[in-house]
Amino acid sequence: MTRRAIISDIHGNLAALEAVLEDIRSQDIHSIVCLGDTVGYGPEPCACIDAAMQFDFSILGNHDNSALFDPEGFNTAAEQAIFWTRSQLECGPDGPEASRRRMEFLLELPRVIREDNVLFVHGSPRGPTTEYVFPEDANHPRKMEKLFSLVPWLCFQGHTHVPGIFTSDMRFTRSEDVEDRFTFSSTQKAMVNVGSVGQPRDQDPRSCYVIFDGQSVQFRRIEYDIERTVKAIEDEPQLDNFLGYRLRDGH
């Protein structure tokens, strides 16, 4: 059965992405897809886009979109980072032709991809690029019923950086509560947040991604050289050092 790695929210963190890709190479994976936010926050957006160009497909994230157009609803540090990211993409380290390819890659990213009865989005099936679905939303049946009405069977998403599985019986299963793998029911819908490669926010600083085999998912947590990313952010005056320091605690 085909095994696919599903990653999300790289956020310009090349050290994290390289560690995840190394793990993927050891897992008999046939394809890699990314659910958006390849850039934003992190210090190496160009290299991360170059890597993403090799994936099976990528989805448009809100930071990817804001690198092309104006950011909306960003805090000061995130907005400052996205303007810096845009400057890196427009005037990359390896000439105008490479810069053009990266910008075109972002411009052509789809907001949604559907394969049979599986959706791939960044945010949610209702707001593919921008809507957050947090663990506590499992307690809001009206919101969840609307979201699940748009899910054919499964939906993979990122955006919150908090990995876990929402099921249509209004439950949320955190990734740490999945012992080995989570097998999906043919009679129940699910939305899977695959977590974040480059900026985890579930109090676990390790990168997170999932392996999907068509019937079940396995969450993978990968250690990486956080201090390498922290130093790269400290070395760039236009990036807030907080964007690096928060990586140490997974907040």
mmCIF file of C-alpha atoms in Angstrom:
data_model
loop_
_atom_site.group_PDB
_atom_site.id
_atom_site.type_symbol
_atom_site.label_atom_id
_atom_site.label_comp_id
_atom_site.label_asym_id
_atom_site.label_seq_id
_atom_site.Cartn_x
_atom_site.Cartn_y
_atom_site.Cartn_z
ATOM 1 C CA MET A 1 0.000 0.000 0.000
ATOM 2 C CA THR A 2 1.288 3.477 -0.896
ATOM 3 C CA ARG A 3 2.756 5.387 2.024
ATOM 4 C CA ARG A 4 2.653 9.165 1.828
ATOM 5 C CA ALA A 5 4.353 11.705 4.092
ATOM 6 C CA ILE A 6 2.144 14.710 4.817
ATOM 7 C CA ILE A 7 3.946 17.726 6.240
ATOM 8 C CA SER A 8 2.914 21.315 6.933
ATOM 9 C CA ASP A 9 4.044 24.665 8.291
ATOM 10 C CA ILE A 10 7.756 24.522 7.497
ATOM 11 C CA HIS A 11 7.956 28.287 8.056
ATOM 12 C CA GLY A 12 11.399 28.819 6.613
ATOM 13 C CA ASN A 13 13.030 26.494 9.151
ATOM 14 C CA LEU A 14 15.530 24.616 7.012
ATOM 15 C CA ALA A 15 17.178 22.743 9.898
ATOM 16 C CA ALA A 16 13.800 21.254 10.852
ATOM 17 C CA LEU A 17 12.898 20.438 7.250
ATOM 18 C CA GLU A 18 16.199 18.675 6.621
ATOM 19 C CA ALA A 19 15.733 16.515 9.745
ATOM 20 C CA VAL A 20 12.190 15.587 8.699
ATOM 21 C CA LEU A 21 13.247 14.747 5.146
ATOM 22 C CA GLU A 22 16.021 12.542 6.510
ATOM 23 C CA ASP A 23 13.462 10.654 8.595
ATOM 24 C CA ILE A 24 11.112 10.369 5.623
ATOM 25 C CA ARG A 25 13.875 8.747 3.587
ATOM 26 C CA SER A 26 14.054 5.974 6.183
ATOM 27 C CA GLN A 27 10.299 5.249 6.183
ATOM 28 C CA ASP A 28 9.603 3.682 2.766
ATOM 29 C CA ILE A 29 7.669 6.755 1.640
ATOM 30 C CA HIS A 30 6.437 6.999 -1.943
ATOM 31 C CA SER A 31 5.449 10.670 -2.031
ATOM 32 C CA ILE A 32 5.565 13.869 0.029
ATOM 33 C CA VAL A 33 2.914 16.589 0.160
ATOM 34 C CA CYS A 34 2.981 19.889 2.051
ATOM 35 C CA LEU A 35 -0.113 21.614 3.423
ATOM 36 C CA GLY A 36 1.213 25.142 3.218
ATOM 37 C CA ASP A 37 3.193 27.850 4.994
ATOM 38 C CA THR A 38 6.501 26.833 3.513
ATOM 39 C CA VAL A 39 7.655 30.359 4.399
ATOM 40 C CA GLY A 40 7.080 32.916 7.153
ATOM 41 C CA TYR A 41 8.779 33.380 10.549
ATOM 42 C CA GLY A 42 11.909 31.405 9.654
ATOM 43 C CA PRO A 43 15.306 32.500 8.320
ATOM 44 C CA GLU A 44 15.693 30.371 5.176
ATOM 45 C CA PRO A 45 12.608 30.775 2.972
ATOM 46 C CA CYS A 46 14.384 30.340 -0.368
ATOM 47 C CA ALA A 47 15.958 27.002 0.498
ATOM 48 C CA CYS A 48 12.670 25.719 1.916
ATOM 49 C CA ILE A 49 10.804 26.641 -1.269
ATOM 50 C CA ASP A 50 13.484 24.927 -3.339
ATOM 51 C CA ALA A 51 12.876 21.748 -1.330
ATOM 52 C CA ALA A 52 9.096 22.067 -1.603
ATOM 53 C CA MET A 53 9.341 22.263 -5.390
ATOM 54 C CA GLN A 54 10.368 18.589 -5.312
ATOM 55 C CA PHE A 55 7.271 17.415 -3.414
ATOM 56 C CA ASP A 56 4.302 15.665 -5.012
ATOM 57 C CA PHE A 57 2.282 18.823 -4.390
ATOM 58 C CA SER A 58 1.980 21.747 -1.976
ATOM 59 C CA ILE A 59 -1.020 23.761 -0.784
ATOM 60 C CA LEU A 60 -1.210 27.542 -0.365
ATOM 61 C CA GLY A 61 -0.860 28.674 3.254
ATOM 62 C CA ASN A 62 -1.733 32.066 4.674
ATOM 63 C CA HIS A 63 1.937 33.010 5.104
ATOM 64 C CA ASP A 64 2.698 31.889 1.550
ATOM 65 C CA ASN A 65 -0.143 34.100 0.361
ATOM 66 C CA SER A 66 1.031 37.026 2.487
ATOM 67 C CA ALA A 67 4.533 36.764 1.051
ATOM 68 C CA LEU A 68 2.930 37.576 -2.303
ATOM 69 C CA PHE A 69 0.280 40.050 -1.157
ATOM 70 C CA ASP A 70 -0.336 42.076 1.999
ATOM 71 C CA PRO A 71 -0.585 40.215 5.334
ATOM 72 C CA GLU A 72 -3.869 40.452 7.226
ATOM 73 C CA GLY A 73 -4.287 39.873 10.940
ATOM 74 C CA PHE A 74 -0.597 39.263 11.621
ATOM 75 C CA ASN A 75 1.093 40.392 14.813
ATOM 76 C CA THR A 76 4.051 42.761 14.549
ATOM 77 C CA ALA A 77 6.748 40.067 14.568
ATOM 78 C CA ALA A 78 4.928 37.927 11.985
ATOM 79 C CA GLU A 79 4.272 40.929 9.738
ATOM 80 C CA GLN A 80 7.870 42.083 9.948
ATOM 81 C CA ALA A 81 9.021 38.550 9.123
ATOM 82 C CA ILE A 82 6.744 38.247 6.108
ATOM 83 C CA PHE A 83 7.981 41.542 4.620
ATOM 84 C CA TRP A 84 11.560 40.346 5.124
ATOM 85 C CA THR A 85 10.619 36.999 3.542
ATOM 86 C CA ARG A 86 9.191 38.807 0.530
ATOM 87 C CA SER A 87 12.431 40.743 0.094
ATOM 88 C CA GLN A 88 14.381 37.461 0.167
ATOM 89 C CA LEU A 89 12.105 35.902 -2.454
ATOM 90 C CA GLU A 90 12.223 38.945 -4.728
ATOM 91 C CA CYS A 91 16.007 39.341 -4.514
ATOM 92 C CA GLY A 92 17.249 35.855 -3.719
ATOM 93 C CA PRO A 93 20.881 34.912 -3.176
ATOM 94 C CA ASP A 94 21.219 33.153 -6.535
ATOM 95 C CA GLY A 95 19.939 35.610 -9.093
ATOM 96 C CA PRO A 96 16.719 36.804 -10.717
ATOM 97 C CA GLU A 97 15.882 33.574 -12.544
ATOM 98 C CA ALA A 98 15.801 31.542 -9.320
ATOM 99 C CA SER A 99 13.797 34.310 -7.635
ATOM 100 C CA ARG A 100 11.257 34.250 -10.456
ATOM 101 C CA ARG A 101 10.841 30.465 -10.157
ATOM 102 C CA ARG A 102 10.190 30.708 -6.430
ATOM 103 C CA MET A 103 7.616 33.478 -6.811
ATOM 104 C CA GLU A 104 5.859 31.572 -9.591
ATOM 105 C CA PHE A 105 5.805 28.460 -7.421
ATOM 106 C CA LEU A 106 3.942 30.363 -4.675
ATOM 107 C CA LEU A 107 1.610 32.049 -7.170
ATOM 108 C CA GLU A 108 0.546 28.700 -8.611
ATOM 109 C CA LEU A 109 -0.162 26.917 -5.316
ATOM 110 C CA PRO A 110 -3.736 25.579 -5.072
ATOM 111 C CA ARG A 111 -5.937 26.339 -2.072
ATOM 112 C CA VAL A 112 -7.478 22.843 -2.055
ATOM 113 C CA ILE A 113 -6.623 19.485 -3.544
ATOM 114 C CA ARG A 114 -9.046 16.558 -3.520
ATOM 115 C CA GLU A 115 -8.054 13.000 -4.294
ATOM 116 C CA ASP A 116 -11.098 10.714 -4.333
ATOM 117 C CA ASN A 117 -12.595 11.066 -0.840
ATOM 118 C CA VAL A 118 -9.621 12.849 0.759
ATOM 119 C CA LEU A 119 -9.191 16.635 1.010
ATOM 120 C CA PHE A 120 -5.904 18.495 1.487
ATOM 121 C CA VAL A 121 -6.080 22.089 2.774
ATOM 122 C CA HIS A 122 -4.038 24.443 4.921
ATOM 123 C CA GLY A 123 -6.702 25.764 7.277
ATOM 124 C CA SER A 124 -10.064 24.010 7.050
ATOM 125 C CA PRO A 125 -12.464 22.619 4.441
ATOM 126 C CA ARG A 126 -14.534 25.820 4.819
ATOM 127 C CA GLY A 127 -11.692 28.341 4.880
ATOM 128 C CA PRO A 128 -8.882 26.497 3.117
ATOM 129 C CA THR A 129 -6.212 29.144 3.612
ATOM 130 C CA THR A 130 -7.208 31.019 6.766
ATOM 131 C CA GLU A 131 -9.672 29.237 9.098
ATOM 132 C CA TYR A 132 -8.262 27.770 12.292
ATOM 133 C CA VAL A 133 -9.622 24.557 13.783
ATOM 134 C CA PHE A 134 -8.342 24.294 17.346
ATOM 135 C CA PRO A 135 -8.661 21.270 19.664
ATOM 136 C CA GLU A 136 -11.259 23.107 21.766
ATOM 137 C CA ASP A 137 -13.475 23.464 18.681
ATOM 138 C CA ALA A 138 -14.474 19.832 19.280
ATOM 139 C CA ASN A 139 -16.715 21.359 21.970
ATOM 140 C CA HIS A 140 -18.540 23.548 19.429
ATOM 141 C CA PRO A 141 -20.882 21.194 17.541
ATOM 142 C CA ARG A 142 -22.310 23.827 15.183
ATOM 143 C CA LYS A 143 -18.877 24.712 13.821
ATOM 144 C CA MET A 144 -17.774 21.083 13.619
ATOM 145 C CA GLU A 145 -20.968 19.878 11.946
ATOM 146 C CA LYS A 146 -20.547 22.536 9.258
ATOM 147 C CA LEU A 147 -16.904 21.609 8.704
ATOM 148 C CA PHE A 148 -17.618 17.879 8.546
ATOM 149 C CA SER A 149 -20.421 18.504 6.053
ATOM 150 C CA LEU A 150 -17.677 19.627 3.658
ATOM 151 C CA VAL A 151 -15.427 16.602 4.286
ATOM 152 C CA PRO A 152 -15.948 13.642 1.918
ATOM 153 C CA TRP A 153 -14.239 11.185 4.320
ATOM 154 C CA LEU A 154 -10.881 12.562 5.412
ATOM 155 C CA CYS A 155 -9.364 16.024 5.463
ATOM 156 C CA PHE A 156 -5.702 16.749 6.152
ATOM 157 C CA GLN A 157 -4.821 20.220 7.416
ATOM 158 C CA GLY A 158 -2.256 22.288 9.319
ATOM 159 C CA HIS A 159 -2.301 25.996 10.269
ATOM 160 C CA THR A 160 -2.704 25.677 14.080
ATOM 161 C CA HIS A 161 0.586 23.760 14.505
ATOM 162 C CA VAL A 162 -1.221 21.459 16.981
ATOM 163 C CA PRO A 163 -1.314 17.844 15.755
ATOM 164 C CA GLY A 164 -4.250 15.522 16.338
ATOM 165 C CA ILE A 165 -7.401 14.025 14.887
ATOM 166 C CA PHE A 166 -10.951 15.390 14.913
ATOM 167 C CA THR A 167 -13.662 12.793 14.343
ATOM 168 C CA SER A 168 -17.274 13.412 13.413
ATOM 169 C CA ASP A 169 -18.439 12.147 16.823
ATOM 170 C CA MET A 170 -17.094 15.491 18.136
ATOM 171 C CA ARG A 171 -13.889 14.156 19.627
ATOM 172 C CA PHE A 172 -10.316 15.348 19.345
ATOM 173 C CA THR A 173 -7.507 12.850 19.839
ATOM 174 C CA ARG A 174 -4.139 14.459 20.515
ATOM 175 C CA SER A 175 -1.176 13.058 18.655
ATOM 176 C CA GLU A 176 0.524 11.951 21.876
ATOM 177 C CA ASP A 177 -2.535 9.814 22.669
ATOM 178 C CA VAL A 178 -2.133 7.832 19.437
ATOM 179 C CA GLU A 179 0.045 4.931 20.571
ATOM 180 C CA ASP A 180 1.203 3.609 17.211
ATOM 181 C CA ARG A 181 -1.232 4.542 14.486
ATOM 182 C CA PHE A 182 -4.816 5.755 14.172
ATOM 183 C CA THR A 183 -6.973 3.647 11.859
ATOM 184 C CA PHE A 184 -9.913 5.428 10.260
ATOM 185 C CA SER A 185 -13.443 4.058 10.240
ATOM 186 C CA SER A 186 -15.178 3.691 6.900
ATOM 187 C CA THR A 187 -18.370 5.054 8.486
ATOM 188 C CA GLN A 188 -16.894 8.053 10.304
ATOM 189 C CA LYS A 189 -15.329 11.227 8.947
ATOM 190 C CA ALA A 190 -12.088 12.675 10.273
ATOM 191 C CA MET A 191 -9.976 15.832 10.017
ATOM 192 C CA VAL A 192 -6.275 15.321 10.698
ATOM 193 C CA ASN A 193 -4.010 18.153 11.752
ATOM 194 C CA VAL A 194 -0.534 16.988 10.804
ATOM 195 C CA GLY A 195 1.264 19.471 13.069
ATOM 196 C CA SER A 196 4.215 21.644 12.109
ATOM 197 C CA VAL A 197 7.674 20.898 10.773
ATOM 198 C CA GLY A 198 9.166 24.291 11.516
ATOM 199 C CA GLN A 199 7.296 25.728 14.486
ATOM 200 C CA PRO A 200 5.495 23.185 16.738
ATOM 201 C CA ARG A 201 3.089 24.725 19.252
ATOM 202 C CA ASP A 202 1.946 21.791 21.385
ATOM 203 C CA GLN A 203 4.661 22.137 24.044
ATOM 204 C CA ASP A 204 6.811 19.599 22.188
ATOM 205 C CA PRO A 205 9.677 21.303 20.320
ATOM 206 C CA ARG A 206 10.232 18.363 17.974
ATOM 207 C CA SER A 207 9.055 18.630 14.364
ATOM 208 C CA CYS A 208 5.867 16.760 13.550
ATOM 209 C CA TYR A 209 4.492 15.145 10.411
ATOM 210 C CA VAL A 210 2.280 12.163 9.542
ATOM 211 C CA ILE A 211 2.542 9.066 7.386
ATOM 212 C CA PHE A 212 -0.716 8.101 5.663
ATOM 213 C CA ASP A 213 -1.163 4.656 4.145
ATOM 214 C CA GLY A 214 -4.706 5.070 2.875
ATOM 215 C CA GLN A 215 -6.362 3.609 5.982
ATOM 216 C CA SER A 216 -4.408 4.938 8.952
ATOM 217 C CA VAL A 217 -1.983 7.655 10.060
ATOM 218 C CA GLN A 218 1.142 7.558 12.158
ATOM 219 C CA PHE A 219 2.480 10.711 13.823
ATOM 220 C CA ARG A 220 6.258 11.147 13.686
ATOM 221 C CA ARG A 221 8.147 13.485 16.056
ATOM 222 C CA ILE A 222 11.654 14.409 14.939
ATOM 223 C CA GLU A 223 14.383 16.209 16.862
ATOM 224 C CA TYR A 224 16.408 18.802 14.965
ATOM 225 C CA ASP A 225 19.127 21.378 15.623
ATOM 226 C CA ILE A 226 16.974 24.139 17.103
ATOM 227 C CA GLU A 227 19.976 26.279 18.011
ATOM 228 C CA ARG A 228 21.014 26.415 14.354
ATOM 229 C CA THR A 229 17.698 28.083 13.535
ATOM 230 C CA VAL A 230 17.823 30.325 16.620
ATOM 231 C CA LYS A 231 21.256 31.617 15.593
ATOM 232 C CA ALA A 232 20.154 32.237 12.000
ATOM 233 C CA ILE A 233 17.248 34.327 13.298
ATOM 234 C CA GLU A 234 19.498 36.210 15.740
ATOM 235 C CA ASP A 235 21.859 36.977 12.853
ATOM 236 C CA GLU A 236 19.068 38.623 10.836
ATOM 237 C CA PRO A 237 18.212 42.054 12.352
ATOM 238 C CA GLN A 238 14.803 42.192 10.655
ATOM 239 C CA LEU A 239 13.603 38.972 12.332
ATOM 240 C CA ASP A 240 12.400 39.142 15.942
ATOM 241 C CA ASN A 241 14.587 36.916 18.130
ATOM 242 C CA PHE A 242 11.409 35.668 19.828
ATOM 243 C CA LEU A 243 10.632 33.724 16.654
ATOM 244 C CA GLY A 244 13.683 31.609 17.398
ATOM 245 C CA TYR A 245 13.463 31.430 21.170
ATOM 246 C CA ARG A 246 9.906 30.080 21.099
ATOM 247 C CA LEU A 247 11.151 27.047 19.171
ATOM 248 C CA ARG A 248 12.985 25.796 22.259
ATOM 249 C CA ASP A 249 9.747 25.183 24.158
ATOM 250 C CA GLY A 250 7.382 24.327 21.312
ATOM 251 C CA HIS A 251 5.099 27.285 22.012
#
